[in-house]
Amino acid sequence: EVQLVQSGAEVKKAGESLQISCKGSGYDFSKYWIGWVRQVSGKGLEWIGIIYPGDSDIRYSPSFQGHVTISADKSIASAYLQWNSLRASDTARYYCGRTDYGGNLGAFHTWGQGTVVTVSS
Amino acid sequence: QSVLTQPPSVSGAPGQRVTISCTGSGSNIGAGYDVHWYQHLPGTAPKLVIYDKMKRPSGVPDRFSGSRSGSSASLAITGLRPEDEADYYCQSYDISLSGSLFGGGTKLTVL
C-alpha cells in the first residue's frame, strides 16, 4: 500500500527554524514527485512546491520561494519542508502529496495526514 | 488572489445535480493544462475525485464527472448525497508561475 506519513505537530516561536517531514512507503520513492500544500485555518489550499526525489529537481510557487526550502533524501524515502525563520503567518496545516502521473503538473493521488504548525509571535 | 476562480458556495438538495466552475486563463486551463479536482473536509487530507480533466480515481463514484471548455473547467456531481458536503478545489498548472495552483475553493452544502 502506498502511504505518506508526516511528522507530528509543532509549536514554535517567530524567528525559529523548523523542518517537517513526509516519509513514503510501499513504492519506489525516487520515482514520483512529492509536493507540499498549505492550508491556513478557514482558508483554501495553497500549492507551495514540488520535488522529484530521484534528482532533487524542485519547483516553487513564487508566493513561497525564498521563505521555505524543499528537499528530499531518497535513501530514507523522505521529503522535507524547512523554514529558517518562521513567521506567525506560517501557522497552518501542511500536507504532502504524491503525483502518480503527469510529473510536476500532475494531481496528488496520495496524501499525507497533515502536520499542524503553530507559530507564536 | 487565486488565478483560478471558483464560486464561494453552491448548494443542492439530495438527489439533485450541482456543478462547480473553475475559471482560469490562457496561461493555465486555456493553455491546455490538465485540471484536477479535490474534495476536502477541514482537518483531513484532501481526496482526489477527478484528474486530468475528466478521469476518476479508483473508488470515486461515477456521480462525479469533470469537463473543460476554453479557459474554464467544471465539476459535476449528480445524485447528491449528504456525504458529498465538503469543500471542493480545482488545481491546474500555470506556465507564468512555472508551478501549479489551486482555485479558491467552493463549499458545497447539501440541503
GROMACS .gro file of C-alpha atoms in nm:
model
  232
    1GLU     CA    1   0.000   0.000   0.000
    2VAL     CA    2   0.130   0.343  -0.097
    3GLN     CA    3   0.150   0.566   0.211
    4LEU     CA    4   0.282   0.905   0.308
    5VAL     CA    5   0.331   0.962   0.680
    6GLN     CA    6   0.410   1.311   0.805
    7SER     CA    7   0.587   1.423   1.119
    8GLY     CA    8   0.393   1.542   1.422
    9ALA     CA    9   0.254   1.878   1.523
   10GLU     CA   10   0.498   2.158   1.601
   11VAL     CA   11   0.472   2.465   1.823
   12LYS     CA   12   0.738   2.727   1.760
   13LYS     CA   13   0.815   3.095   1.814
   14ALA     CA   14   0.860   3.351   1.541
   15GLY     CA   15   1.217   3.360   1.417
   16GLU     CA   16   1.287   2.994   1.497
   17SER     CA   17   1.374   2.733   1.238
   18LEU     CA   18   1.174   2.422   1.161
   19GLN     CA   19   1.181   2.118   0.936
   20ILE     CA   20   0.881   1.890   0.887
   21SER     CA   21   0.897   1.559   0.708
   22CYS     CA   22   0.698   1.328   0.483
   23LYS     CA   23   0.801   0.962   0.465
   24GLY     CA   24   0.691   0.743   0.177
   25SER     CA   25   0.640   0.368   0.183
   26GLY     CA   26   0.504   0.099  -0.044
   27TYR     CA   27   0.666   0.229  -0.362
   28ASP     CA   28   0.996   0.345  -0.518
   29PHE     CA   29   1.022   0.686  -0.352
   30SER     CA   30   1.276   0.818  -0.601
   31LYS     CA   31   1.041   0.785  -0.899
   32TYR     CA   32   0.743   1.004  -0.802
   33TRP     CA   33   0.712   1.378  -0.743
   34ILE     CA   34   0.625   1.486  -0.388
   35GLY     CA   35   0.456   1.821  -0.337
   36TRP     CA   36   0.370   2.039  -0.037
   37VAL     CA   37   0.039   2.218   0.022
   38ARG     CA   38  -0.060   2.466   0.290
   39GLN     CA   39  -0.397   2.534   0.446
   40VAL     CA   40  -0.437   2.823   0.685
   41SER     CA   41  -0.734   2.773   0.915
   42GLY     CA   42  -1.050   2.891   0.743
   43LYS     CA   43  -0.871   2.949   0.412
   44GLY     CA   44  -0.813   2.749   0.095
   45LEU     CA   45  -0.541   2.514  -0.023
   46GLU     CA   46  -0.216   2.669  -0.145
   47TRP     CA   47   0.044   2.492  -0.361
   48ILE     CA   48   0.389   2.551  -0.210
   49GLY     CA   49   0.620   2.349  -0.432
   50ILE     CA   50   0.724   2.006  -0.551
   51ILE     CA   51   1.034   1.788  -0.569
   52TYR     CA   52   1.145   1.485  -0.769
   53PRO     CA   53   1.347   1.279  -0.519
   54GLY     CA   54   1.533   1.096  -0.795
   55ASP     CA   55   1.739   1.401  -0.888
   56SER     CA   56   1.610   1.669  -0.645
   57ASP     CA   57   1.456   1.876  -0.925
   58ILE     CA   58   1.248   2.135  -0.734
   59ARG     CA   59   0.981   2.386  -0.836
   60TYR     CA   60   0.845   2.655  -0.603
   61SER     CA   61   0.540   2.873  -0.608
   62PRO     CA   62   0.652   3.237  -0.639
   63SER     CA   63   0.446   3.304  -0.325
   64PHE     CA   64   0.668   3.077  -0.115
   65GLN     CA   65   1.005   3.087  -0.290
   66GLY     CA   66   1.275   3.232  -0.070
   67HIS     CA   67   1.088   3.165   0.254
   68VAL     CA   68   1.077   2.784   0.251
   69THR     CA   69   1.314   2.512   0.131
   70ILE     CA   70   1.202   2.179  -0.008
   71SER     CA   71   1.440   1.885  -0.004
   72ALA     CA   72   1.440   1.507  -0.012
   73ASP     CA   73   1.658   1.214   0.092
   74LYS     CA   74   1.574   0.922  -0.131
   75SER     CA   75   1.793   0.688   0.076
   76ILE     CA   76   1.539   0.710   0.358
   77ALA     CA   77   1.235   0.783   0.139
   78SER     CA   78   1.167   1.120   0.299
   79ALA     CA   79   1.084   1.468   0.178
   80TYR     CA   80   1.116   1.783   0.385
   81LEU     CA   81   0.977   2.134   0.415
   82GLN     CA   82   1.203   2.374   0.601
   83TRP     CA   83   1.191   2.728   0.735
   84ASN     CA   84   1.496   2.919   0.859
   85SER     CA   85   1.291   3.194   1.021
   86LEU     CA   86   0.928   3.125   1.099
   87ARG     CA   87   0.659   3.391   1.098
   88ALA     CA   88   0.328   3.390   1.280
   89SER     CA   89   0.166   3.381   0.935
   90ASP     CA   90   0.320   3.037   0.877
   91THR     CA   91   0.069   2.894   1.124
   92ALA     CA   92  -0.120   2.637   0.920
   93ARG     CA   93  -0.167   2.270   0.842
   94TYR     CA   94   0.082   2.141   0.585
   95TYR     CA   95   0.019   1.840   0.362
   96CYS     CA   96   0.249   1.642   0.139
   97GLY     CA   97   0.117   1.466  -0.166
   98ARG     CA   98   0.242   1.231  -0.439
   99THR     CA   99   0.165   1.270  -0.808
  100ASP     CA  100   0.105   0.942  -0.988
  101TYR     CA  101   0.104   1.077  -1.345
  102GLY     CA  102   0.197   1.398  -1.516
  103GLY     CA  103   0.512   1.470  -1.322
  104ASN     CA  104   0.518   1.805  -1.150
  105LEU     CA  105   0.198   1.901  -1.335
  106GLY     CA  106   0.006   1.602  -1.205
  107ALA     CA  107  -0.266   1.557  -0.948
  108PHE     CA  108  -0.191   1.444  -0.595
  109HIS     CA  109  -0.332   1.091  -0.578
  110THR     CA  110  -0.188   1.010  -0.236
  111TRP     CA  111  -0.169   1.247   0.059
  112GLY     CA  112  -0.005   1.257   0.398
  113GLN     CA  113  -0.219   1.313   0.704
  114GLY     CA  114  -0.100   1.670   0.750
  115THR     CA  115   0.126   1.845   1.000
  116VAL     CA  116  -0.005   2.132   1.210
  117VAL     CA  117   0.248   2.409   1.260
  118THR     CA  118   0.171   2.678   1.518
  119VAL     CA  119   0.396   2.983   1.536
  120SER     CA  120   0.355   3.231   1.819
  121SER     CA  121   0.474   3.587   1.796
  122GLN     CA  122  -0.595   3.633  -0.507
  123SER     CA  123  -0.627   3.298  -0.680
  124VAL     CA  124  -0.573   3.287  -1.058
  125LEU     CA  125  -0.829   3.006  -1.070
  126THR     CA  126  -1.169   3.144  -0.974
  127GLN     CA  127  -1.437   2.929  -0.811
  128PRO     CA  128  -1.774   3.031  -0.666
  129PRO     CA  129  -1.751   3.052  -0.286
  130SER     CA  130  -2.052   2.828  -0.237
  131VAL     CA  131  -2.307   2.609  -0.412
  132SER     CA  132  -2.594   2.407  -0.273
  133GLY     CA  133  -2.841   2.142  -0.376
  134ALA     CA  134  -3.095   1.904  -0.235
  135PRO     CA  135  -3.030   1.531  -0.206
  136GLY     CA  136  -3.064   1.363  -0.544
  137GLN     CA  137  -3.006   1.683  -0.739
  138ARG     CA  138  -2.720   1.776  -0.970
  139VAL     CA  139  -2.476   2.057  -0.897
  140THR     CA  140  -2.184   2.197  -1.090
  141ILE     CA  141  -1.881   2.384  -0.963
  142SER     CA  142  -1.693   2.604  -1.206
  143CYS     CA  143  -1.323   2.687  -1.218
  144THR     CA  144  -1.236   2.982  -1.439
  145GLY     CA  145  -0.873   3.028  -1.541
  146SER     CA  146  -0.688   3.199  -1.821
  147GLY     CA  147  -0.466   3.143  -2.122
  148SER     CA  148  -0.169   3.064  -1.900
  149ASN     CA  149  -0.331   2.769  -1.727
  150ILE     CA  150  -0.655   2.594  -1.825
  151GLY     CA  151  -0.678   2.785  -2.152
  152ALA     CA  152  -0.327   2.671  -2.244
  153GLY     CA  153  -0.446   2.311  -2.229
  154TYR     CA  154  -0.305   2.211  -1.892
  155ASP     CA  155  -0.493   1.940  -1.708
  156VAL     CA  156  -0.740   2.025  -1.433
  157HIS     CA  157  -0.775   1.820  -1.116
  158TRP     CA  158  -1.049   1.832  -0.853
  159TYR     CA  159  -1.032   1.754  -0.481
  160GLN     CA  160  -1.289   1.701  -0.210
  161HIS     CA  161  -1.177   1.833   0.128
  162LEU     CA  162  -1.307   1.826   0.480
  163PRO     CA  163  -1.101   2.059   0.703
  164GLY     CA  164  -0.857   1.874   0.924
  165THR     CA  165  -0.845   1.572   0.693
  166ALA     CA  166  -0.635   1.501   0.387
  167PRO     CA  167  -0.787   1.618   0.057
  168LYS     CA  168  -0.927   1.345  -0.165
  169LEU     CA  169  -0.874   1.343  -0.540
  170VAL     CA  170  -1.207   1.299  -0.721
  171ILE     CA  171  -1.119   1.397  -1.080
  172TYR     CA  172  -0.780   1.419  -1.250
  173ASP     CA  173  -0.665   1.514  -1.597
  174LYS     CA  174  -0.993   1.699  -1.657
  175MET     CA  175  -1.228   1.400  -1.651
  176LYS     CA  176  -1.067   1.083  -1.516
  177ARG     CA  177  -1.186   0.930  -1.190
  178PRO     CA  178  -0.954   0.756  -0.944
  179SER     CA  179  -1.047   0.408  -0.838
  180GLY     CA  180  -1.323   0.416  -0.578
  181VAL     CA  181  -1.473   0.751  -0.678
  182PRO     CA  182  -1.835   0.701  -0.788
  183ASP     CA  183  -1.939   0.791  -1.140
  184ARG     CA  184  -2.168   1.055  -0.991
  185PHE     CA  185  -1.858   1.275  -1.013
  186SER     CA  186  -1.755   1.400  -1.357
  187GLY     CA  187  -1.531   1.669  -1.500
  188SER     CA  188  -1.528   1.875  -1.815
  189ARG     CA  189  -1.341   2.165  -1.971
  190SER     CA  190  -1.431   2.436  -2.218
  191GLY     CA  191  -1.182   2.701  -2.320
  192SER     CA  192  -1.028   2.854  -2.010
  193SER     CA  193  -1.282   2.704  -1.772
  194ALA     CA  194  -1.345   2.366  -1.617
  195SER     CA  195  -1.637   2.223  -1.425
  196LEU     CA  196  -1.701   1.952  -1.171
  197ALA     CA  197  -2.048   1.799  -1.181
  198ILE     CA  198  -2.197   1.590  -0.904
  199THR     CA  199  -2.521   1.407  -0.975
  200GLY     CA  200  -2.750   1.229  -0.731
  201LEU     CA  201  -2.629   1.448  -0.444
  202ARG     CA  202  -2.581   1.271  -0.113
  203PRO     CA  203  -2.528   1.419   0.234
  204GLU     CA  204  -2.173   1.282   0.242
  205ASP     CA  205  -2.085   1.497  -0.060
  206GLU     CA  206  -2.099   1.805   0.161
  207ALA     CA  207  -1.742   1.935   0.165
  208ASP     CA  208  -1.510   2.195   0.016
  209TYR     CA  209  -1.405   2.136  -0.345
  210TYR     CA  210  -1.089   2.270  -0.507
  211CYS     CA  211  -0.967   2.276  -0.865
  212GLN     CA  212  -0.596   2.262  -0.947
  213SER     CA  213  -0.402   2.330  -1.266
  214TYR     CA  214  -0.055   2.420  -1.384
  215ASP     CA  215   0.020   2.780  -1.475
  216ILE     CA  216   0.302   2.848  -1.719
  217SER     CA  217   0.351   3.207  -1.597
  218LEU     CA  218   0.403   3.080  -1.242
  219SER     CA  219   0.607   2.776  -1.353
  220GLY     CA  220   0.407   2.581  -1.100
  221SER     CA  221   0.065   2.458  -1.005
  222LEU     CA  222  -0.204   2.640  -0.815
  223PHE     CA  223  -0.540   2.576  -0.655
  224GLY     CA  224  -0.865   2.758  -0.700
  225GLY     CA  225  -1.007   2.944  -0.402
  226GLY     CA  226  -1.238   2.656  -0.314
  227THR     CA  227  -1.615   2.606  -0.318
  228LYS     CA  228  -1.823   2.498  -0.021
  229LEU     CA  229  -2.091   2.251  -0.122
  230THR     CA  230  -2.392   2.236   0.106
  231VAL     CA  231  -2.642   1.952   0.073
  232LEU     CA  232  -2.973   2.097   0.186
   0.00000   0.00000   0.00000
